[in-house]
Protein backbone atom coordinates (compact mmCIF):
# COMPACT_ATOMS: atom_id res chain seq x y z
CA UNK A 1 0.00 0.00 0.00
CA UNK A 2 1.26 3.49 -0.87
CA UNK A 3 2.55 5.37 2.16
CA UNK A 4 0.20 8.07 3.44
CA UNK A 5 1.04 10.51 6.24
CA UNK A 6 -0.49 13.63 7.79
CA UNK A 7 1.75 16.20 9.42
CA UNK A 8 -0.33 18.15 11.91
CA UNK A 9 -0.87 19.68 15.32
CA UNK A 10 -3.62 18.47 17.61
CA UNK A 11 -5.21 21.92 18.11
CA UNK A 12 -5.64 22.87 14.43
CA UNK A 13 -9.10 22.84 12.80
CA UNK A 14 -7.41 22.77 9.41
CA UNK A 15 -5.66 19.51 10.29
CA UNK A 16 -8.96 18.00 11.40
CA UNK A 17 -10.54 18.76 8.02
CA UNK A 18 -8.01 16.37 6.49
CA UNK A 19 -8.47 13.74 9.20
CA UNK A 20 -12.26 13.84 8.77
CA UNK A 21 -12.02 13.51 4.97
CA UNK A 22 -9.75 10.45 5.16
CA UNK A 23 -11.88 8.86 7.89
CA UNK A 24 -14.99 9.49 5.79
CA UNK A 25 -13.44 7.61 2.89
CA UNK A 26 -12.06 4.82 5.06
CA UNK A 27 -8.44 5.53 4.12
CA UNK A 28 -5.71 4.51 6.56
CA UNK A 29 -2.89 6.94 7.28
CA UNK A 30 -0.07 7.67 9.71
CA UNK A 31 -0.47 10.81 11.79
CA UNK A 32 2.69 12.68 12.78
CA UNK A 33 2.35 15.39 15.42
CA UNK A 34 4.46 18.52 14.91
CA UNK A 35 5.72 18.92 18.48
CA UNK A 36 6.76 22.58 18.45
CA UNK A 37 5.30 24.29 15.38
CA UNK A 38 6.01 27.85 16.53
CA UNK A 39 9.56 27.56 17.82
CA UNK A 40 11.17 24.46 16.36
CA UNK A 41 9.66 23.15 13.13
CA UNK A 42 10.70 19.62 12.22
CA UNK A 43 12.97 18.89 9.28
CA UNK A 44 10.18 16.78 7.79
CA UNK A 45 7.79 19.75 7.82
CA UNK A 46 10.39 22.13 6.37
CA UNK A 47 11.18 19.67 3.60
CA UNK A 48 7.51 18.87 2.92
CA UNK A 49 6.21 22.45 2.93
CA UNK A 50 9.22 24.72 2.32
CA UNK A 51 7.05 27.60 1.03
CA UNK A 52 4.64 28.19 3.95
CA UNK A 53 6.14 25.89 6.60
CA UNK A 54 2.66 25.18 8.03
CA UNK A 55 0.44 22.21 8.74
CA UNK A 56 -1.44 20.29 7.57
CA UNK A 57 0.71 18.53 5.01
CA UNK A 58 -0.37 15.31 3.33
CA UNK A 59 2.46 13.06 2.16
CA UNK A 60 1.30 10.44 -0.33
CA UNK A 61 3.84 8.11 -1.86
CA UNK A 62 6.62 10.53 -0.99
CA UNK A 63 4.86 13.52 -2.60
CA UNK A 64 3.72 16.41 -0.41
CA UNK A 65 0.50 18.42 -0.66
CA UNK A 66 -0.04 21.52 1.50
CA UNK A 67 -3.04 23.73 2.33
CA UNK A 68 -6.09 22.00 3.80
CA UNK A 69 -8.55 23.05 1.05
CA UNK A 70 -6.15 21.77 -1.61
CA UNK A 71 -5.65 18.54 0.33
CA UNK A 72 -9.42 18.00 0.52
CA UNK A 73 -9.66 18.26 -3.27
CA UNK A 74 -6.73 15.87 -3.65
CA UNK A 75 -8.36 13.33 -1.35
CA UNK A 76 -11.64 13.61 -3.28
CA UNK A 77 -9.91 13.02 -6.62
CA UNK A 78 -7.61 10.25 -5.40
CA UNK A 79 -10.08 8.12 -3.43
CA UNK A 80 -13.34 8.08 -5.34
CA UNK A 81 -15.41 6.11 -2.83
CA UNK A 82 -17.95 7.98 -0.67
CA UNK A 83 -17.67 11.29 -2.57
CA UNK A 84 -17.65 14.51 -0.58
CA UNK A 85 -18.66 16.75 -3.50
CA UNK A 86 -22.03 16.57 -5.33
CA UNK A 87 -22.18 14.95 -8.76
CA UNK A 88 -24.19 17.81 -10.28
CA UNK A 89 -21.80 20.44 -11.78
CA UNK A 90 -23.80 23.39 -10.42
CA UNK A 91 -23.98 21.92 -6.91
CA UNK A 92 -20.24 21.20 -7.04
CA UNK A 93 -19.59 24.81 -8.01
CA UNK A 94 -21.76 26.06 -5.15
CA UNK A 95 -19.94 23.78 -2.71
CA UNK A 96 -16.61 25.20 -3.84
CA UNK A 97 -17.99 28.75 -3.61
CA UNK A 98 -18.82 28.34 0.09
CA UNK A 99 -15.54 26.55 0.78
CA UNK A 100 -13.74 29.53 -0.78
CA UNK A 101 -15.90 31.89 1.31
CA UNK A 102 -14.78 30.08 4.45
CA UNK A 103 -11.14 30.19 3.36
CA UNK A 104 -11.31 33.91 2.65
CA UNK A 105 -13.01 34.74 5.95
CA UNK A 106 -11.19 32.31 8.24
CA UNK A 107 -8.75 35.00 9.35
CA UNK A 108 -11.66 37.05 10.73
CA UNK A 109 -13.21 34.08 12.53
CA UNK A 110 -9.94 33.12 14.18
CA UNK A 111 -8.98 36.69 15.03
CA UNK A 112 -11.70 36.62 17.70
CA UNK A 113 -9.45 34.48 19.91
CA UNK A 114 -6.70 37.13 19.87
CA UNK A 115 -8.72 40.36 19.84
CA UNK A 116 -8.94 42.67 22.86
CA UNK A 117 -10.62 45.99 23.65
CA UNK A 118 -12.09 47.89 20.71
CA UNK A 119 -10.59 45.33 18.33
CA UNK A 120 -12.66 42.63 20.04
CA UNK A 121 -15.87 44.63 19.54
CA UNK A 122 -15.03 45.20 15.87
CA UNK A 123 -14.09 41.55 15.24
CA UNK A 124 -17.21 40.27 17.03
CA UNK A 125 -19.39 42.46 14.81
CA UNK A 126 -17.60 41.28 11.66
CA UNK A 127 -17.93 37.61 12.69
CA UNK A 128 -21.65 37.97 13.32
CA UNK A 129 -22.14 39.60 9.91
CA UNK A 130 -20.29 36.77 8.17
CA UNK A 131 -22.27 34.15 10.08
CA UNK A 132 -25.50 35.82 8.98
CA UNK A 133 -24.39 35.48 5.36
CA UNK A 134 -23.96 31.75 5.91
CA UNK A 135 -27.29 31.59 7.74
CA UNK A 136 -29.28 33.36 5.02
CA UNK A 137 -27.51 32.39 1.82
CA UNK A 138 -25.31 29.36 2.43
CA UNK A 139 -27.11 26.68 4.38
CA UNK A 140 -30.72 27.24 3.36
CA UNK A 141 -33.12 24.62 4.71
CA UNK A 142 -30.71 21.70 4.34
CA UNK A 143 -29.52 19.57 7.24
CA UNK A 144 -25.94 19.93 6.02
CA UNK A 145 -24.34 22.11 3.37
CA UNK A 146 -23.96 18.87 1.43
CA UNK A 147 -27.66 17.96 1.80
CA UNK A 148 -28.72 15.14 4.08
CA UNK A 149 -25.16 13.94 4.58
CA UNK A 150 -21.91 15.65 5.48
CA UNK A 151 -19.96 16.88 2.44
CA UNK A 152 -16.75 18.77 1.76
CA UNK A 153 -18.32 22.16 2.53
CA UNK A 154 -19.38 20.88 5.94
CA UNK A 155 -15.86 19.66 6.69
CA UNK A 156 -14.38 23.01 5.63
CA UNK A 157 -16.87 25.22 7.48
CA UNK A 158 -17.53 22.78 10.31
CA UNK A 159 -13.95 23.01 11.46
CA UNK A 160 -14.42 26.77 11.81
CA UNK A 161 -17.79 26.41 13.56
CA UNK A 162 -16.57 23.89 16.13
CA UNK A 163 -13.56 26.00 17.04
CA UNK A 164 -15.70 29.15 17.22
CA UNK A 165 -17.58 27.56 20.10
CA UNK A 166 -14.27 27.13 21.91
CA UNK A 167 -13.34 30.75 21.24
CA UNK A 168 -16.73 31.92 22.52
CA UNK A 169 -16.01 30.34 25.89
CA UNK A 170 -12.41 31.50 26.04
CA UNK A 171 -13.16 35.11 25.06
CA UNK A 172 -16.57 35.47 26.71
CA UNK A 173 -18.60 36.42 23.65
CA UNK A 174 -21.58 34.80 21.96
CA UNK A 175 -21.53 34.55 18.17
CA UNK A 176 -23.99 31.81 17.25
CA UNK A 177 -27.34 31.80 19.07
CA UNK A 178 -30.54 29.87 18.30
CA UNK A 179 -32.60 33.07 18.09
CA UNK A 180 -30.43 34.93 15.59
CA UNK A 181 -28.93 31.97 13.70
CA UNK A 182 -31.37 29.05 14.05
CA UNK A 183 -30.20 27.21 10.92
CA UNK A 184 -26.51 27.52 11.71
CA UNK A 185 -27.08 26.59 15.33
CA UNK A 186 -28.94 23.42 14.35
CA UNK A 187 -26.37 22.59 11.67
CA UNK A 188 -23.56 22.78 14.25
CA UNK A 189 -25.48 20.43 16.56
CA UNK A 190 -26.04 17.99 13.68
CA UNK A 191 -22.39 18.25 12.66
CA UNK A 192 -21.00 17.61 16.14
CA UNK A 193 -23.33 14.64 16.71
CA UNK A 194 -22.27 12.85 13.53
CA UNK A 195 -20.02 9.88 14.47
CA UNK A 196 -17.38 10.98 11.94
CA UNK A 197 -16.90 14.22 13.88
CA UNK A 198 -17.77 13.09 17.41
CA UNK A 199 -15.28 10.20 17.30
CA UNK A 200 -12.49 12.28 15.78
CA UNK A 201 -12.35 15.52 17.73
CA UNK A 202 -9.78 16.80 20.24
CA UNK A 203 -10.64 16.94 23.92
CA UNK A 204 -12.80 20.02 24.43
CA UNK A 205 -11.36 20.95 27.83
CA UNK A 206 -7.83 20.55 26.53
CA UNK A 207 -8.65 22.91 23.64
CA UNK A 208 -10.17 25.47 26.01
CA UNK A 209 -7.11 25.35 28.28
CA UNK A 210 -4.77 25.69 25.29
CA UNK A 211 -6.49 28.75 23.85
CA UNK A 212 -7.05 30.32 27.29
CA UNK A 213 -3.32 30.14 27.90
CA UNK A 214 -2.59 31.74 24.53
CA UNK A 215 -5.17 34.45 25.10
CA UNK A 216 -3.87 35.27 28.58
CA UNK A 217 -0.44 35.87 27.06
CA UNK A 218 -1.93 38.15 24.38
CA UNK A 219 -3.97 40.16 26.93
CA UNK A 220 -0.93 40.53 29.19
CA UNK A 221 1.15 41.77 26.27
CA UNK A 222 -1.56 44.26 25.28
CA UNK A 223 -1.71 45.66 28.83
CA UNK A 224 2.05 46.06 28.91
CA UNK A 225 2.01 48.42 25.92
mmCIF file of C-alpha atoms in Angstrom:
data_model
loop_
_atom_site.group_PDB
_atom_site.id
_atom_site.type_symbol
_atom_site.label_atom_id
_atom_site.label_comp_id
_atom_site.label_asym_id
_atom_site.label_seq_id
_atom_site.Cartn_x
_atom_site.Cartn_y
_atom_site.Cartn_z
ATOM 1 C CA UNK A 1 0.000 0.000 0.000
ATOM 2 C CA UNK A 2 1.264 3.490 -0.867
ATOM 3 C CA UNK A 3 2.550 5.374 2.158
ATOM 4 C CA UNK A 4 0.195 8.070 3.445
ATOM 5 C CA UNK A 5 1.036 10.507 6.238
ATOM 6 C CA UNK A 6 -0.488 13.631 7.792
ATOM 7 C CA UNK A 7 1.755 16.203 9.418
ATOM 8 C CA UNK A 8 -0.330 18.150 11.905
ATOM 9 C CA UNK A 9 -0.866 19.677 15.322
ATOM 10 C CA UNK A 10 -3.620 18.469 17.609
ATOM 11 C CA UNK A 11 -5.210 21.916 18.108
ATOM 12 C CA UNK A 12 -5.638 22.866 14.435
ATOM 13 C CA UNK A 13 -9.096 22.836 12.805
ATOM 14 C CA UNK A 14 -7.406 22.768 9.407
ATOM 15 C CA UNK A 15 -5.661 19.513 10.291
ATOM 16 C CA UNK A 16 -8.959 18.002 11.399
ATOM 17 C CA UNK A 17 -10.536 18.756 8.015
ATOM 18 C CA UNK A 18 -8.012 16.375 6.488
ATOM 19 C CA UNK A 19 -8.470 13.744 9.198
ATOM 20 C CA UNK A 20 -12.262 13.836 8.765
ATOM 21 C CA UNK A 21 -12.017 13.512 4.974
ATOM 22 C CA UNK A 22 -9.751 10.455 5.157
ATOM 23 C CA UNK A 23 -11.877 8.856 7.886
ATOM 24 C CA UNK A 24 -14.986 9.488 5.786
ATOM 25 C CA UNK A 25 -13.445 7.605 2.891
ATOM 26 C CA UNK A 26 -12.062 4.819 5.060
ATOM 27 C CA UNK A 27 -8.439 5.525 4.121
ATOM 28 C CA UNK A 28 -5.709 4.509 6.561
ATOM 29 C CA UNK A 29 -2.889 6.944 7.282
ATOM 30 C CA UNK A 30 -0.074 7.671 9.710
ATOM 31 C CA UNK A 31 -0.473 10.812 11.788
ATOM 32 C CA UNK A 32 2.690 12.683 12.777
ATOM 33 C CA UNK A 33 2.346 15.394 15.419
ATOM 34 C CA UNK A 34 4.463 18.517 14.914
ATOM 35 C CA UNK A 35 5.717 18.921 18.478
ATOM 36 C CA UNK A 36 6.765 22.583 18.446
ATOM 37 C CA UNK A 37 5.298 24.286 15.381
ATOM 38 C CA UNK A 38 6.005 27.848 16.526
ATOM 39 C CA UNK A 39 9.559 27.556 17.823
ATOM 40 C CA UNK A 40 11.174 24.463 16.360
ATOM 41 C CA UNK A 41 9.657 23.153 13.128
ATOM 42 C CA UNK A 42 10.704 19.623 12.225
ATOM 43 C CA UNK A 43 12.975 18.892 9.279
ATOM 44 C CA UNK A 44 10.185 16.780 7.792
ATOM 45 C CA UNK A 45 7.793 19.746 7.821
ATOM 46 C CA UNK A 46 10.393 22.134 6.371
ATOM 47 C CA UNK A 47 11.178 19.667 3.600
ATOM 48 C CA UNK A 48 7.509 18.871 2.924
ATOM 49 C CA UNK A 49 6.208 22.450 2.933
ATOM 50 C CA UNK A 50 9.216 24.722 2.316
ATOM 51 C CA UNK A 51 7.054 27.603 1.034
ATOM 52 C CA UNK A 52 4.643 28.187 3.947
ATOM 53 C CA UNK A 53 6.139 25.887 6.602
ATOM 54 C CA UNK A 54 2.665 25.182 8.027
ATOM 55 C CA UNK A 55 0.436 22.208 8.743
ATOM 56 C CA UNK A 56 -1.440 20.291 7.573
ATOM 57 C CA UNK A 57 0.706 18.532 5.009
ATOM 58 C CA UNK A 58 -0.366 15.308 3.334
ATOM 59 C CA UNK A 59 2.458 13.057 2.164
ATOM 60 C CA UNK A 60 1.301 10.436 -0.325
ATOM 61 C CA UNK A 61 3.844 8.110 -1.862
ATOM 62 C CA UNK A 62 6.620 10.529 -0.993
ATOM 63 C CA UNK A 63 4.860 13.516 -2.597
ATOM 64 C CA UNK A 64 3.724 16.406 -0.405
ATOM 65 C CA UNK A 65 0.504 18.416 -0.664
ATOM 66 C CA UNK A 66 -0.040 21.515 1.495
ATOM 67 C CA UNK A 67 -3.045 23.731 2.326
ATOM 68 C CA UNK A 68 -6.090 21.998 3.800
ATOM 69 C CA UNK A 69 -8.545 23.049 1.052
ATOM 70 C CA UNK A 70 -6.149 21.768 -1.614
ATOM 71 C CA UNK A 71 -5.650 18.538 0.333
ATOM 72 C CA UNK A 72 -9.421 18.000 0.520
ATOM 73 C CA UNK A 73 -9.656 18.263 -3.271
ATOM 74 C CA UNK A 74 -6.727 15.868 -3.653
ATOM 75 C CA UNK A 75 -8.361 13.331 -1.350
ATOM 76 C CA UNK A 76 -11.635 13.607 -3.282
ATOM 77 C CA UNK A 77 -9.911 13.022 -6.622
ATOM 78 C CA UNK A 78 -7.610 10.247 -5.401
ATOM 79 C CA UNK A 79 -10.083 8.124 -3.430
ATOM 80 C CA UNK A 80 -13.344 8.081 -5.342
ATOM 81 C CA UNK A 81 -15.411 6.111 -2.828
ATOM 82 C CA UNK A 82 -17.950 7.977 -0.673
ATOM 83 C CA UNK A 83 -17.674 11.291 -2.568
ATOM 84 C CA UNK A 84 -17.647 14.512 -0.582
ATOM 85 C CA UNK A 85 -18.663 16.751 -3.500
ATOM 86 C CA UNK A 86 -22.026 16.565 -5.329
ATOM 87 C CA UNK A 87 -22.184 14.946 -8.760
ATOM 88 C CA UNK A 88 -24.186 17.806 -10.281
ATOM 89 C CA UNK A 89 -21.804 20.444 -11.776
ATOM 90 C CA UNK A 90 -23.801 23.394 -10.420
ATOM 91 C CA UNK A 91 -23.980 21.918 -6.915
ATOM 92 C CA UNK A 92 -20.239 21.200 -7.035
ATOM 93 C CA UNK A 93 -19.592 24.811 -8.013
ATOM 94 C CA UNK A 94 -21.762 26.056 -5.147
ATOM 95 C CA UNK A 95 -19.939 23.775 -2.708
ATOM 96 C CA UNK A 96 -16.613 25.197 -3.842
ATOM 97 C CA UNK A 97 -17.994 28.745 -3.607
ATOM 98 C CA UNK A 98 -18.818 28.343 0.090
ATOM 99 C CA UNK A 99 -15.538 26.554 0.784
ATOM 100 C CA UNK A 100 -13.743 29.534 -0.776
ATOM 101 C CA UNK A 101 -15.903 31.889 1.310
ATOM 102 C CA UNK A 102 -14.783 30.081 4.449
ATOM 103 C CA UNK A 103 -11.143 30.187 3.361
ATOM 104 C CA UNK A 104 -11.308 33.912 2.651
ATOM 105 C CA UNK A 105 -13.015 34.744 5.949
ATOM 106 C CA UNK A 106 -11.186 32.310 8.243
ATOM 107 C CA UNK A 107 -8.746 34.998 9.349
ATOM 108 C CA UNK A 108 -11.661 37.052 10.733
ATOM 109 C CA UNK A 109 -13.208 34.081 12.530
ATOM 110 C CA UNK A 110 -9.940 33.119 14.183
ATOM 111 C CA UNK A 111 -8.978 36.694 15.029
ATOM 112 C CA UNK A 112 -11.697 36.617 17.705
ATOM 113 C CA UNK A 113 -9.454 34.477 19.915
ATOM 114 C CA UNK A 114 -6.701 37.126 19.873
ATOM 115 C CA UNK A 115 -8.716 40.362 19.837
ATOM 116 C CA UNK A 116 -8.937 42.671 22.855
ATOM 117 C CA UNK A 117 -10.623 45.990 23.647
ATOM 118 C CA UNK A 118 -12.094 47.893 20.705
ATOM 119 C CA UNK A 119 -10.588 45.334 18.332
ATOM 120 C CA UNK A 120 -12.661 42.634 20.039
ATOM 121 C CA UNK A 121 -15.873 44.633 19.541
ATOM 122 C CA UNK A 122 -15.034 45.197 15.870
ATOM 123 C CA UNK A 123 -14.091 41.552 15.238
ATOM 124 C CA UNK A 124 -17.208 40.274 17.032
ATOM 125 C CA UNK A 125 -19.392 42.460 14.806
ATOM 126 C CA UNK A 126 -17.600 41.275 11.664
ATOM 127 C CA UNK A 127 -17.935 37.608 12.687
ATOM 128 C CA UNK A 128 -21.654 37.972 13.317
ATOM 129 C CA UNK A 129 -22.135 39.601 9.906
ATOM 130 C CA UNK A 130 -20.286 36.768 8.170
ATOM 131 C CA UNK A 131 -22.274 34.154 10.078
ATOM 132 C CA UNK A 132 -25.502 35.816 8.982
ATOM 133 C CA UNK A 133 -24.387 35.477 5.360
ATOM 134 C CA UNK A 134 -23.963 31.747 5.911
ATOM 135 C CA UNK A 135 -27.295 31.588 7.743
ATOM 136 C CA UNK A 136 -29.281 33.358 5.022
ATOM 137 C CA UNK A 137 -27.506 32.391 1.817
ATOM 138 C CA UNK A 138 -25.311 29.361 2.425
ATOM 139 C CA UNK A 139 -27.108 26.682 4.376
ATOM 140 C CA UNK A 140 -30.720 27.240 3.357
ATOM 141 C CA UNK A 141 -33.120 24.623 4.707
ATOM 142 C CA UNK A 142 -30.714 21.696 4.342
ATOM 143 C CA UNK A 143 -29.516 19.568 7.240
ATOM 144 C CA UNK A 144 -25.938 19.934 6.021
ATOM 145 C CA UNK A 145 -24.345 22.106 3.375
ATOM 146 C CA UNK A 146 -23.964 18.872 1.429
ATOM 147 C CA UNK A 147 -27.662 17.962 1.804
ATOM 148 C CA UNK A 148 -28.722 15.137 4.085
ATOM 149 C CA UNK A 149 -25.160 13.938 4.583
ATOM 150 C CA UNK A 150 -21.909 15.650 5.476
ATOM 151 C CA UNK A 151 -19.960 16.881 2.444
ATOM 152 C CA UNK A 152 -16.753 18.769 1.763
ATOM 153 C CA UNK A 153 -18.316 22.160 2.533
ATOM 154 C CA UNK A 154 -19.378 20.880 5.944
ATOM 155 C CA UNK A 155 -15.860 19.664 6.689
ATOM 156 C CA UNK A 156 -14.383 23.006 5.633
ATOM 157 C CA UNK A 157 -16.875 25.225 7.484
ATOM 158 C CA UNK A 158 -17.528 22.778 10.310
ATOM 159 C CA UNK A 159 -13.950 23.009 11.458
ATOM 160 C CA UNK A 160 -14.423 26.772 11.810
ATOM 161 C CA UNK A 161 -17.789 26.405 13.562
ATOM 162 C CA UNK A 162 -16.572 23.890 16.132
ATOM 163 C CA UNK A 163 -13.560 26.003 17.041
ATOM 164 C CA UNK A 164 -15.696 29.152 17.224
ATOM 165 C CA UNK A 165 -17.579 27.562 20.096
ATOM 166 C CA UNK A 166 -14.265 27.126 21.907
ATOM 167 C CA UNK A 167 -13.340 30.753 21.239
ATOM 168 C CA UNK A 168 -16.732 31.916 22.519
ATOM 169 C CA UNK A 169 -16.011 30.340 25.894
ATOM 170 C CA UNK A 170 -12.405 31.504 26.040
ATOM 171 C CA UNK A 171 -13.156 35.114 25.062
ATOM 172 C CA UNK A 172 -16.568 35.471 26.713
ATOM 173 C CA UNK A 173 -18.605 36.424 23.648
ATOM 174 C CA UNK A 174 -21.581 34.796 21.959
ATOM 175 C CA UNK A 175 -21.525 34.554 18.172
ATOM 176 C CA UNK A 176 -23.992 31.813 17.246
ATOM 177 C CA UNK A 177 -27.339 31.802 19.067
ATOM 178 C CA UNK A 178 -30.536 29.867 18.301
ATOM 179 C CA UNK A 179 -32.597 33.071 18.089
ATOM 180 C CA UNK A 180 -30.430 34.934 15.588
ATOM 181 C CA UNK A 181 -28.931 31.971 13.705
ATOM 182 C CA UNK A 182 -31.366 29.046 14.055
ATOM 183 C CA UNK A 183 -30.201 27.210 10.923
ATOM 184 C CA UNK A 184 -26.512 27.524 11.709
ATOM 185 C CA UNK A 185 -27.080 26.592 15.329
ATOM 186 C CA UNK A 186 -28.938 23.418 14.354
ATOM 187 C CA UNK A 187 -26.375 22.591 11.674
ATOM 188 C CA UNK A 188 -23.561 22.775 14.248
ATOM 189 C CA UNK A 189 -25.475 20.433 16.563
ATOM 190 C CA UNK A 190 -26.037 17.989 13.684
ATOM 191 C CA UNK A 191 -22.395 18.252 12.659
ATOM 192 C CA UNK A 192 -20.998 17.608 16.141
ATOM 193 C CA UNK A 193 -23.325 14.642 16.706
ATOM 194 C CA UNK A 194 -22.268 12.848 13.531
ATOM 195 C CA UNK A 195 -20.017 9.880 14.467
ATOM 196 C CA UNK A 196 -17.379 10.981 11.944
ATOM 197 C CA UNK A 197 -16.901 14.221 13.881
ATOM 198 C CA UNK A 198 -17.773 13.085 17.410
ATOM 199 C CA UNK A 199 -15.282 10.200 17.304
ATOM 200 C CA UNK A 200 -12.489 12.283 15.782
ATOM 201 C CA UNK A 201 -12.347 15.523 17.734
ATOM 202 C CA UNK A 202 -9.776 16.796 20.241
ATOM 203 C CA UNK A 203 -10.637 16.943 23.915
ATOM 204 C CA UNK A 204 -12.803 20.024 24.433
ATOM 205 C CA UNK A 205 -11.362 20.948 27.832
ATOM 206 C CA UNK A 206 -7.826 20.552 26.530
ATOM 207 C CA UNK A 207 -8.653 22.906 23.641
ATOM 208 C CA UNK A 208 -10.173 25.473 26.006
ATOM 209 C CA UNK A 209 -7.111 25.353 28.280
ATOM 210 C CA UNK A 210 -4.768 25.688 25.290
ATOM 211 C CA UNK A 211 -6.494 28.749 23.846
ATOM 212 C CA UNK A 212 -7.051 30.316 27.291
ATOM 213 C CA UNK A 213 -3.320 30.143 27.897
ATOM 214 C CA UNK A 214 -2.590 31.743 24.530
ATOM 215 C CA UNK A 215 -5.172 34.454 25.100
ATOM 216 C CA UNK A 216 -3.867 35.275 28.580
ATOM 217 C CA UNK A 217 -0.439 35.873 27.058
ATOM 218 C CA UNK A 218 -1.933 38.146 24.377
ATOM 219 C CA UNK A 219 -3.969 40.159 26.931
ATOM 220 C CA UNK A 220 -0.931 40.530 29.194
ATOM 221 C CA UNK A 221 1.154 41.773 26.265
ATOM 222 C CA UNK A 222 -1.563 44.260 25.284
ATOM 223 C CA UNK A 223 -1.709 45.657 28.833
ATOM 224 C CA UNK A 224 2.053 46.058 28.913
ATOM 225 C CA UNK A 225 2.011 48.418 25.921
#
